[in-house]
PDB file of C-alpha atoms and ligand atoms in Angstrom:
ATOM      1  CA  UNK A   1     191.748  99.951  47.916  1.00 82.00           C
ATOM      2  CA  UNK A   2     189.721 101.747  45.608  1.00 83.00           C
ATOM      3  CA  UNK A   3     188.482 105.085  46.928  1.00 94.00           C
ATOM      4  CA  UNK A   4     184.859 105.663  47.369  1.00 97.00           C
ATOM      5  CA  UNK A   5     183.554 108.055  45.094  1.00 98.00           C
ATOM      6  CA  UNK A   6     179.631 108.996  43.774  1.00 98.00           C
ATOM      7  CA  UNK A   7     179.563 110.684  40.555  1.00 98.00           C
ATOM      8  CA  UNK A   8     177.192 113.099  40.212  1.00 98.00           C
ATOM      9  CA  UNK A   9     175.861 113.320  36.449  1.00 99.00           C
ATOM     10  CA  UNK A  10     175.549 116.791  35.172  1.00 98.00           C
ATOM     11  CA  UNK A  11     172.854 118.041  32.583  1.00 98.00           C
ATOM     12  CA  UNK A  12     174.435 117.044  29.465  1.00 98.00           C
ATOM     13  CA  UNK A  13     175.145 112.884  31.621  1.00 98.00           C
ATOM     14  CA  UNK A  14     171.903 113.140  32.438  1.00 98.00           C
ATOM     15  CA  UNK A  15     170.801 113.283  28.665  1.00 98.00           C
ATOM     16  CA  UNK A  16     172.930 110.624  27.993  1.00 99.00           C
ATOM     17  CA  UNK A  17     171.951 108.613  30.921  1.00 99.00           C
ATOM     18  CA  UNK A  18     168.330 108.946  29.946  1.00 98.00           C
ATOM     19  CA  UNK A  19     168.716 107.768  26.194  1.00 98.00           C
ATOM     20  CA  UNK A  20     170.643 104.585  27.750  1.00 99.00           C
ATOM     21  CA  UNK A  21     167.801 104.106  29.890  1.00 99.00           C
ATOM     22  CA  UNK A  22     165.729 104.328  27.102  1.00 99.00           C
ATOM     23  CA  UNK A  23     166.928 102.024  24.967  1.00 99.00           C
ATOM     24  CA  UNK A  24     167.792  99.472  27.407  1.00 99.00           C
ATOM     25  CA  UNK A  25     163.834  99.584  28.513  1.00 99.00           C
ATOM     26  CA  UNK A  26     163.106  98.953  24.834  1.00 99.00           C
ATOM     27  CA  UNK A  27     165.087  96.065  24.554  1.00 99.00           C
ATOM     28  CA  UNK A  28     162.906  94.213  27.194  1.00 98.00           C
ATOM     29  CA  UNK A  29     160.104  94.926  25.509  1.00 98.00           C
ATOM     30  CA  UNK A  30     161.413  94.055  22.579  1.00 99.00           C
ATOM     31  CA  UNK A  31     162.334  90.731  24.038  1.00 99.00           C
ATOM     32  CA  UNK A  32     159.029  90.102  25.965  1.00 98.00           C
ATOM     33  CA  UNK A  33     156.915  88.347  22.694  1.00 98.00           C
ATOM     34  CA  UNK A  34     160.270  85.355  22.717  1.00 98.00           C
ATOM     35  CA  UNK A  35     160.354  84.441  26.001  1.00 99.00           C
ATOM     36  CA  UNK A  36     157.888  81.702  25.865  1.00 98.00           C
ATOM     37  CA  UNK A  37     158.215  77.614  26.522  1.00 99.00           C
ATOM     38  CA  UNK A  38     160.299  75.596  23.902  1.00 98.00           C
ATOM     39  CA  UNK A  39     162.985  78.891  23.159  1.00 99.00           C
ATOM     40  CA  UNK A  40     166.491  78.435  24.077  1.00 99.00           C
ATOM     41  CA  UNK A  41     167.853  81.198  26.409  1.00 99.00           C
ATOM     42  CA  UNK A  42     170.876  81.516  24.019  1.00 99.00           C
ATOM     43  CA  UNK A  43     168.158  82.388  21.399  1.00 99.00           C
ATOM     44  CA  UNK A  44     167.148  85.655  23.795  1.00 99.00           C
ATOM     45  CA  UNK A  45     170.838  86.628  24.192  1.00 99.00           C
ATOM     46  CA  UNK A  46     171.298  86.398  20.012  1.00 99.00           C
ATOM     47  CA  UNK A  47     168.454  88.788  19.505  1.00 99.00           C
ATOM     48  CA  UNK A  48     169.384  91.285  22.380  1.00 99.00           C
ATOM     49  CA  UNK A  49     172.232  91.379  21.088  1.00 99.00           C
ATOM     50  CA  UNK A  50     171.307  92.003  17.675  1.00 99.00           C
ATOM     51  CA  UNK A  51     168.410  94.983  19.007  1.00 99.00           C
ATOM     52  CA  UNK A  52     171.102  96.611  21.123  1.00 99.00           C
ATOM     53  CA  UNK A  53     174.300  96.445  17.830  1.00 98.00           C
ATOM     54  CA  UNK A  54     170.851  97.907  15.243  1.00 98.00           C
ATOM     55  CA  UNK A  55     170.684 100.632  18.259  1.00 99.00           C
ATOM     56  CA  UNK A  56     174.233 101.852  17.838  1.00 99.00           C
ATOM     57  CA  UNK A  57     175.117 100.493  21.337  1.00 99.00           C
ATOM     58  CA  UNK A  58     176.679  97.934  22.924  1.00 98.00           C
ATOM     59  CA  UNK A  59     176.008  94.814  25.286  1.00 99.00           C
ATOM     60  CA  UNK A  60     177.512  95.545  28.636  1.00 99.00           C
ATOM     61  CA  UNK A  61     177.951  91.924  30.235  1.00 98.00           C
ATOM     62  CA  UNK A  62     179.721  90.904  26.930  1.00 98.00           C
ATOM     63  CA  UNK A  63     183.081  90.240  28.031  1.00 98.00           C
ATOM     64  CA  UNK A  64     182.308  92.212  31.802  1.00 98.00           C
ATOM     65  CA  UNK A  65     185.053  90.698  34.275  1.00 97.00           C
ATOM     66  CA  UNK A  66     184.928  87.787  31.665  1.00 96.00           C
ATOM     67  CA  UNK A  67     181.266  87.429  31.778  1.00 98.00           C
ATOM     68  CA  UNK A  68     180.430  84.949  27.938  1.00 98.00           C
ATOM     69  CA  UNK A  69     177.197  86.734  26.826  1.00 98.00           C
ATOM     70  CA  UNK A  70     175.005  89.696  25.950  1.00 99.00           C
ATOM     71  CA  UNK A  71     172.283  89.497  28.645  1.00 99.00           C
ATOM     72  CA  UNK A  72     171.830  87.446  31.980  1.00 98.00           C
ATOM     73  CA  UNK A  73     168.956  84.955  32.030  1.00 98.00           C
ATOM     74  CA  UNK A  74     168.298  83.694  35.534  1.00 98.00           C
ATOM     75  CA  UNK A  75     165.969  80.957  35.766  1.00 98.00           C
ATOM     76  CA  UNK A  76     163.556  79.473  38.858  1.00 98.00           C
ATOM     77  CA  UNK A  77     166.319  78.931  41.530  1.00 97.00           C
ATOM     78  CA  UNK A  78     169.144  81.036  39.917  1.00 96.00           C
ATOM     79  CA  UNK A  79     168.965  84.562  41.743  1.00 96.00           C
ATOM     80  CA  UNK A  80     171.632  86.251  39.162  1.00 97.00           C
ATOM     81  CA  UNK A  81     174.183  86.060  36.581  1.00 97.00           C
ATOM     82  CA  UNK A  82     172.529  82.665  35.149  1.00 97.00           C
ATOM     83  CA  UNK A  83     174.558  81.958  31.854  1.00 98.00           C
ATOM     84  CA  UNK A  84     172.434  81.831  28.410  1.00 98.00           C
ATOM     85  CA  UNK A  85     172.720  78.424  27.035  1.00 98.00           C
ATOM     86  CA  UNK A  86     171.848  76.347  24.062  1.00 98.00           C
ATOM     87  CA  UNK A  87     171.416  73.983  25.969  1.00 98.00           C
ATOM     88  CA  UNK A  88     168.649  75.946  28.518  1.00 98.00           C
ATOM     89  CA  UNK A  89     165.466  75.973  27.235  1.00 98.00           C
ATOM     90  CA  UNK A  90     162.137  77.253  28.923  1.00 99.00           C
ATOM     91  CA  UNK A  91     159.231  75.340  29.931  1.00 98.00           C
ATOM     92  CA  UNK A  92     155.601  75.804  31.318  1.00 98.00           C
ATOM     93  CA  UNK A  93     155.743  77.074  34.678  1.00 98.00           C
ATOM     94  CA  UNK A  94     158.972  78.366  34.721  1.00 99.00           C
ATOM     95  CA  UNK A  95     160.219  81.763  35.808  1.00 99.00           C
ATOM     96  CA  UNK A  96     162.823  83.896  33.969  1.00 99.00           C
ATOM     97  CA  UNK A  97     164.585  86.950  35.108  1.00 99.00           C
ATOM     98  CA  UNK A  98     165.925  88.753  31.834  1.00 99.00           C
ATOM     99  CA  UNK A  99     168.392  91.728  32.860  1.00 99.00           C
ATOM    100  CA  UNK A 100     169.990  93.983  29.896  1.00 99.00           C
ATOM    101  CA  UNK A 101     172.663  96.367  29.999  1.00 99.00           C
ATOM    102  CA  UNK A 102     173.454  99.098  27.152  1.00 99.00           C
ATOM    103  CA  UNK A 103     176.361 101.592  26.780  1.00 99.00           C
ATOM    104  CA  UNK A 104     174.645 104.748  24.525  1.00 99.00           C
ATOM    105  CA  UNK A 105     177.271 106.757  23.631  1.00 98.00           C
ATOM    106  CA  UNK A 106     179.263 105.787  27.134  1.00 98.00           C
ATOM    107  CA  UNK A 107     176.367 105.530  29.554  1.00 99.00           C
ATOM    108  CA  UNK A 108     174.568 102.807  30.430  1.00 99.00           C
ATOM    109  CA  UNK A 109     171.173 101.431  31.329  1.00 99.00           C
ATOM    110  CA  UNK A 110     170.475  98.731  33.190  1.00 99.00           C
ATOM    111  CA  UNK A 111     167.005  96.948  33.859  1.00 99.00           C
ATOM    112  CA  UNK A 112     165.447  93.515  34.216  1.00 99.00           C
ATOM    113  CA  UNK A 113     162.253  91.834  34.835  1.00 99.00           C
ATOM    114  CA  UNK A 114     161.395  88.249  35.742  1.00 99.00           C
ATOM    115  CA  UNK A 115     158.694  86.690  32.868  1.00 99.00           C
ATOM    116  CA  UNK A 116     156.159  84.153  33.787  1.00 99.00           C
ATOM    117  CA  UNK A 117     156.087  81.153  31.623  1.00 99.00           C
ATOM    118  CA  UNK A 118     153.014  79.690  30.832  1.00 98.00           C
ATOM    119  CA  UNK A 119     151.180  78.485  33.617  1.00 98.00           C
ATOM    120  CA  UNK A 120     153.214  79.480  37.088  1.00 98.00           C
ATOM    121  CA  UNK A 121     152.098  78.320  40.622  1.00 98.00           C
ATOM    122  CA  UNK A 122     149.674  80.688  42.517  1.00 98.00           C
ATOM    123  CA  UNK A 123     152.938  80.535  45.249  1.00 98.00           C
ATOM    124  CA  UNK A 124     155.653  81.299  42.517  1.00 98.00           C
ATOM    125  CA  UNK A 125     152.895  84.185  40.629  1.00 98.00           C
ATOM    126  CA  UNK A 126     152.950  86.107  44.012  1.00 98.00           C
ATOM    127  CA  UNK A 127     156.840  85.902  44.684  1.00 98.00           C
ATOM    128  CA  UNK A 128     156.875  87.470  41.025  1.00 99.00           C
ATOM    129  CA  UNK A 129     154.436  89.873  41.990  1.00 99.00           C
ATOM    130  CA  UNK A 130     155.364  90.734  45.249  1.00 99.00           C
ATOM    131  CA  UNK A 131     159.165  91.494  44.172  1.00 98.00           C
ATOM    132  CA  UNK A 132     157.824  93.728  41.381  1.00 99.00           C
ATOM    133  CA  UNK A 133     156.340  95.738  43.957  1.00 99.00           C
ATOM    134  CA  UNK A 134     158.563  95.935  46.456  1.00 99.00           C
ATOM    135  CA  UNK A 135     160.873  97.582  43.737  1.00 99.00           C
ATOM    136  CA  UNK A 136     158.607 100.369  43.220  1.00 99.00           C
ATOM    137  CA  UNK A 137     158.471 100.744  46.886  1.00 99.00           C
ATOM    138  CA  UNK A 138     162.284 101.001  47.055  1.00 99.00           C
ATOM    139  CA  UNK A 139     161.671 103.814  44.102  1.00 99.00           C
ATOM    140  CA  UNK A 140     159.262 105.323  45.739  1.00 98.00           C
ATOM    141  CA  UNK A 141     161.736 105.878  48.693  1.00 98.00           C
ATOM    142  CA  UNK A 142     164.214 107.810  46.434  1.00 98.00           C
ATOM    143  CA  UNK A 143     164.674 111.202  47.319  1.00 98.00           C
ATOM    144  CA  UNK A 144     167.516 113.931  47.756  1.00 98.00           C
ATOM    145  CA  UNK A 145     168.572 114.726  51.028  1.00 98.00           C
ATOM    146  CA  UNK A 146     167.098 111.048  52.633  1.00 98.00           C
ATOM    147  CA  UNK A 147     169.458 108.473  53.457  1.00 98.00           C
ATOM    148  CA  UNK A 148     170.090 106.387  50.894  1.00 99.00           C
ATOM    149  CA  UNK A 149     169.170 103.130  53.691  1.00 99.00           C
ATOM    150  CA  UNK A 150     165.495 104.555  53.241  1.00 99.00           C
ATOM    151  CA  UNK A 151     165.240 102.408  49.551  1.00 99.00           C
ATOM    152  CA  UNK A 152     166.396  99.889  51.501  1.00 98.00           C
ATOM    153  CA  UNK A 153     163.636  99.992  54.464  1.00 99.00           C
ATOM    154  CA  UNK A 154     160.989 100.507  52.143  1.00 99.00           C
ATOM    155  CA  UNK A 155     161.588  97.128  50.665  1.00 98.00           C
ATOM    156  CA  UNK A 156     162.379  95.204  53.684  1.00 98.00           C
ATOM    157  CA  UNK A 157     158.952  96.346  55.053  1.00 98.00           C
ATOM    158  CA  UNK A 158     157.118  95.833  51.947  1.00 98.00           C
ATOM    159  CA  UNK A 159     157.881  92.114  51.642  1.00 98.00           C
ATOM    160  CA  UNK A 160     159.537  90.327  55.136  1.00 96.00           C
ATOM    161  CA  UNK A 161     155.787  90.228  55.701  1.00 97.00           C
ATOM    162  CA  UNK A 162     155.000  87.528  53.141  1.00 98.00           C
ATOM    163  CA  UNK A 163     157.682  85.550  54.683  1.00 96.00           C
ATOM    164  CA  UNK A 164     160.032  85.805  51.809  1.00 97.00           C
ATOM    165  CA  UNK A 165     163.942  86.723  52.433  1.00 96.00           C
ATOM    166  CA  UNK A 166     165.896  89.948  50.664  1.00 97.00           C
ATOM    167  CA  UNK A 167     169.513  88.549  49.455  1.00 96.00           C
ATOM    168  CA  UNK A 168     172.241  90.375  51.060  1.00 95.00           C
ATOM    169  CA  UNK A 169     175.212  89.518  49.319  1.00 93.00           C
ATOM    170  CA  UNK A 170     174.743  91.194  45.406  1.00 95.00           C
ATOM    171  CA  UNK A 171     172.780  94.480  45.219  1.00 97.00           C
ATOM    172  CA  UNK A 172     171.814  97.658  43.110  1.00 98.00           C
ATOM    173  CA  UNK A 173     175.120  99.675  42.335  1.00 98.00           C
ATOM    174  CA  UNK A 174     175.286 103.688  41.154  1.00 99.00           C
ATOM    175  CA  UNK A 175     175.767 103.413  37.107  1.00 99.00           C
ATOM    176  CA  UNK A 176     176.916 105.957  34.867  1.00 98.00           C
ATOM    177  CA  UNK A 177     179.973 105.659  32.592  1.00 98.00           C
ATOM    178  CA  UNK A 178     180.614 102.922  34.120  1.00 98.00           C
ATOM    179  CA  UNK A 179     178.463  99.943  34.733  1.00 98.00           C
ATOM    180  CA  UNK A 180     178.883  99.245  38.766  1.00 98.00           C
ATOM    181  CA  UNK A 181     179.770 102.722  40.483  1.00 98.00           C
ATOM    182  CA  UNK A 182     179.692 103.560  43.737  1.00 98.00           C
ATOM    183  CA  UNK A 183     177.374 103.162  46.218  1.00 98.00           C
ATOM    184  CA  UNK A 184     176.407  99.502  46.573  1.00 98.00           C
ATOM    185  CA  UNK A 185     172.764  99.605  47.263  1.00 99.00           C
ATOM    186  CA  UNK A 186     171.920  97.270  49.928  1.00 98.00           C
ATOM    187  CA  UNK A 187     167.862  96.005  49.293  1.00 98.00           C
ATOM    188  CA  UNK A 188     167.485  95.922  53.282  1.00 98.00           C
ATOM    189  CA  UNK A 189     167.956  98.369  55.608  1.00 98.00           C
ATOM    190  CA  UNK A 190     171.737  98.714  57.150  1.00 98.00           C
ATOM    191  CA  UNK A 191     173.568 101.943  58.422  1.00 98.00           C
ATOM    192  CA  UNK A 192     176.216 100.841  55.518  1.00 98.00           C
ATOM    193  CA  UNK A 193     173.937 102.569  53.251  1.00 98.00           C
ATOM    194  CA  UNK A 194     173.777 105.532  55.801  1.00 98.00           C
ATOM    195  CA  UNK A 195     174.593 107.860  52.867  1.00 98.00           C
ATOM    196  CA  UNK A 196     172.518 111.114  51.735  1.00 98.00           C
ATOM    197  CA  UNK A 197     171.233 111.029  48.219  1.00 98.00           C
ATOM    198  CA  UNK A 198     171.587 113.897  46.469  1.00 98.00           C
ATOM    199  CA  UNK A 199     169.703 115.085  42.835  1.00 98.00           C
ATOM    200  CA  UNK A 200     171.881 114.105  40.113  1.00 98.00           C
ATOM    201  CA  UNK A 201     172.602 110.382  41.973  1.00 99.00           C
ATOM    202  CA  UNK A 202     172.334 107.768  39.659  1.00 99.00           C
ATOM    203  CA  UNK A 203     172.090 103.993  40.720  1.00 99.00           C
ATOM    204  CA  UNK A 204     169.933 100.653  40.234  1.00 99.00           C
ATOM    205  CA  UNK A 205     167.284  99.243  42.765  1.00 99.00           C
ATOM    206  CA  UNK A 206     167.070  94.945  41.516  1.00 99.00           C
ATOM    207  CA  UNK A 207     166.011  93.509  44.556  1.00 98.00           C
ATOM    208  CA  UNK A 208     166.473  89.809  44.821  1.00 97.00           C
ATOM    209  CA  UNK A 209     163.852  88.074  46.591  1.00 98.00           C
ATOM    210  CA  UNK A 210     163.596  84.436  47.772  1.00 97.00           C
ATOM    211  CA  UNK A 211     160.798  82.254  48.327  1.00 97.00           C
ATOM    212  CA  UNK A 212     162.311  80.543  50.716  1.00 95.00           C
ATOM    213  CA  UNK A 213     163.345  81.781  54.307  1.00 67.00           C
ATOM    214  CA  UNK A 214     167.468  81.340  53.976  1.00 62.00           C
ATOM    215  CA  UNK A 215     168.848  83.834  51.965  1.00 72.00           C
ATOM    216  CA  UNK A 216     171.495  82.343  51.685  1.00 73.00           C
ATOM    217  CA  UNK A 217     173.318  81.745  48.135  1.00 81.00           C
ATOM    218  CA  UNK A 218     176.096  79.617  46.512  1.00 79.00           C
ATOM    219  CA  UNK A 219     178.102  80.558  43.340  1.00 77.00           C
ATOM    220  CA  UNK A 220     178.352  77.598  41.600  1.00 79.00           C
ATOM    221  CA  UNK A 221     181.992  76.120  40.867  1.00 80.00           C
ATOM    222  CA  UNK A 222     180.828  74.790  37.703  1.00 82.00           C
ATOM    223  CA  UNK A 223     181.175  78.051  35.424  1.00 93.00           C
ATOM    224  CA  UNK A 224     181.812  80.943  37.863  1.00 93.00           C
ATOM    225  CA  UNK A 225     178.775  82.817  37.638  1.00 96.00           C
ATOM    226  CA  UNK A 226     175.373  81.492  38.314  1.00 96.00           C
ATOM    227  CA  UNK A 227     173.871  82.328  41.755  1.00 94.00           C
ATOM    228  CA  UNK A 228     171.622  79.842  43.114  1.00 94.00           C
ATOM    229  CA  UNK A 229     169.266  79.914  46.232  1.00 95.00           C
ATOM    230  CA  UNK A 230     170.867  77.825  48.730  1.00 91.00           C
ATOM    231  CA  UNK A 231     167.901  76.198  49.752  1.00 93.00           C
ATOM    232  CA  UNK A 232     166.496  75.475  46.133  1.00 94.00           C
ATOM    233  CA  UNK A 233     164.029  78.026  46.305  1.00 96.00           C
ATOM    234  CA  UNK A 234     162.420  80.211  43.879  1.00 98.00           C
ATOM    235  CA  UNK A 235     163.860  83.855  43.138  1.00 97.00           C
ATOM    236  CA  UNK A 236     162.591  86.956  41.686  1.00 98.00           C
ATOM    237  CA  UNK A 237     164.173  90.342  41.034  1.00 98.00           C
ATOM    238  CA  UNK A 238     163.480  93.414  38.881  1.00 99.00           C
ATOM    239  CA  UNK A 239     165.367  96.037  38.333  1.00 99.00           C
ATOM    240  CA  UNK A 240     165.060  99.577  36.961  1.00 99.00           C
ATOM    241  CA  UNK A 241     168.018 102.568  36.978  1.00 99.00           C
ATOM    242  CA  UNK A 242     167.117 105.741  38.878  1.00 99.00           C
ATOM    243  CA  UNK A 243     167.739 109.741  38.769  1.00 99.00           C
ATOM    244  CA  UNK A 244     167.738 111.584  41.905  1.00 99.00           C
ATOM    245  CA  UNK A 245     165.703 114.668  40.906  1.00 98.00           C
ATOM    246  CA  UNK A 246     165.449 117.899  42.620  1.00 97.00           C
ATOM    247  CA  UNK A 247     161.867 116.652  44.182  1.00 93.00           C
ATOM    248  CA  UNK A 248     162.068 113.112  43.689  1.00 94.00           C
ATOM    249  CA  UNK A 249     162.972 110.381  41.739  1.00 98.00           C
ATOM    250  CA  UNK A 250     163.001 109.808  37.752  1.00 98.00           C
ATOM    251  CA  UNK A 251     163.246 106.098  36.708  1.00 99.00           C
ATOM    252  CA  UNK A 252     165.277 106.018  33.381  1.00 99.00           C
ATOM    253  CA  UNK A 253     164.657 102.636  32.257  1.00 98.00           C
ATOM    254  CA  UNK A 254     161.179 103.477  31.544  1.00 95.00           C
ATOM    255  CA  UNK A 255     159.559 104.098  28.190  1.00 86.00           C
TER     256      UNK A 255
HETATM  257  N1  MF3 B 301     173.106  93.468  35.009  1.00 63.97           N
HETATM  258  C1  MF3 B 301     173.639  92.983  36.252  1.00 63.97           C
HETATM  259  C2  MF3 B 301     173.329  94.049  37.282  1.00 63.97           C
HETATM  260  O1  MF3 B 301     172.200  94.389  37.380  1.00 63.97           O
HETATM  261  C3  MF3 B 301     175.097  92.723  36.214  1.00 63.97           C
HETATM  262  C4  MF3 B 301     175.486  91.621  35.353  1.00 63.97           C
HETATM  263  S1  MF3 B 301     177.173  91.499  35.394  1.00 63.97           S
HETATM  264  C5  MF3 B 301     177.484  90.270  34.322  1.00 63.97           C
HETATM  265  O2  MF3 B 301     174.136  94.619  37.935  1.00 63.97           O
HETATM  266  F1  MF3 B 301     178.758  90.249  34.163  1.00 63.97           F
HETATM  267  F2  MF3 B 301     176.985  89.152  34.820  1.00 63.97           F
HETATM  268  F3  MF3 B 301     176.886  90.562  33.201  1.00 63.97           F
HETATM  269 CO1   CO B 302     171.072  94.415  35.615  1.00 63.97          CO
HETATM  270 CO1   CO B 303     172.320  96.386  37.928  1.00 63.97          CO
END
């Protein structure tokens, strides 16, 4: 088994870490004017891909434990991983999840929103809201010396109270040279995450929330990668990467 270890990023990582985060936050951006109803999803990946090579960096789920593309588009009912296609293309109402990852120099950044298209359900407009916020409350819950379970809390009291559900089984990771580093960050509260954080930390918050009350997911057999609700239900998720800082928390993936 591999040995559980949290790398703590010195001054000059940190630098690096921060210009990954950088970019990586620029790339959605970038990417926010195309995501509209009629564009194929493989159409996002091409130009991410393109923004991130013109950046002098490289696309992180390219070739990742055999992952096909550049970027992860994750659509309605898909929770993660969801596969850019040709053959995908978005339509009114629909909700995307568009998550980028950049190696700068040998860090990365990692970060993803979920876009609205066109006109979205009042019900399916909240989820998307809600989960936004309940990241920030996870963020808001970073700081050295708490237990790392506190990011975790924070979240699960934020948004259990709109009936929605927290999926358990994929979660934020520490990132750094490499692109999932230790800790596995758990977006509800468990003593597994019953770890201090401590200023120079680095990991993602993406919680994955479900409309629907099972949280419950299947990994499709058909390609290996897309996560869908079990129940058919919508899912959100955003996701930013974080800095412990001496007082606080510094979110990297942040213009
Ligand atoms: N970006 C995802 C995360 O937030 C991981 C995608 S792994 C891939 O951790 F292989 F699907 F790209
Ligand atoms: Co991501
Ligand atoms: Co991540």
């Amino acid at each position: 088994m591999r040995p559980f270890v949290i790398i703590i990023k010195n001054s000059h990582e940190i630098k690096k870490m921060r210009e990954a985060g950088k970019l990586a936050a620029q790339l959605l951006n970038y990417i926010e004017p195309y995501v509209r109803a009629g564009v194929s999803t493989q159409y996002l990946n091409d130009c991410c891909k393109e923004f991130t090579k013109k950046h002098g960096a490289k696309s992180a789920p390219l070739h990742y434990n055999g992952f096909p593309k550049s970027i992860c588009t994750s659509i309605n009912d898909v929770v993660c991983h969801g596969i850019p296609s040709e053959k995908e293309i978005l339509k009114d109402g629909d909700i995307v999840n568009i998550d980028v990852t950049v190696i700068l120099d040998g860090y990365h950044g990692d970060t993803s929103r979920t876009f609205m298209i066109g006109n979205v359900s009042e019900e399916v407009k909240k989820l998307v809201n809600h989960t936004e916020k309940s990241l920030y409350r996870g963020i808001e819950a970073v700081k050295p010396g708490k237990y790392l379970y506190e990011v975790g809390k924070a979240i699960e009291k934020y948004i259990f109270k709109f009936g929605y559900s927290i999926v358990r089984d994929f979660g934020g990771h520490g990132i750094g040279k490499e692109f999932h580093e230790d800790p596995f960050v758990f977006h509800h509260f468990t003593v597994k995450n019953k770890i201090r954080m401590k200023e120079g930390m680095t990991f993602t918050i993406e919680p994955m929330i479900n409309m629907g009350k099972s949280d419950a997911v299947n990994i499709s057999m058909l390609d290996g990668w897309t996560v869908r609700t079990a129940d058919g239900s919508p899912s959100a998720q955003f996701e930013h990467t974080v800095l412990v800082m001496s007082e606080g928390v510094e979110i990297l993936t942040k213009i």
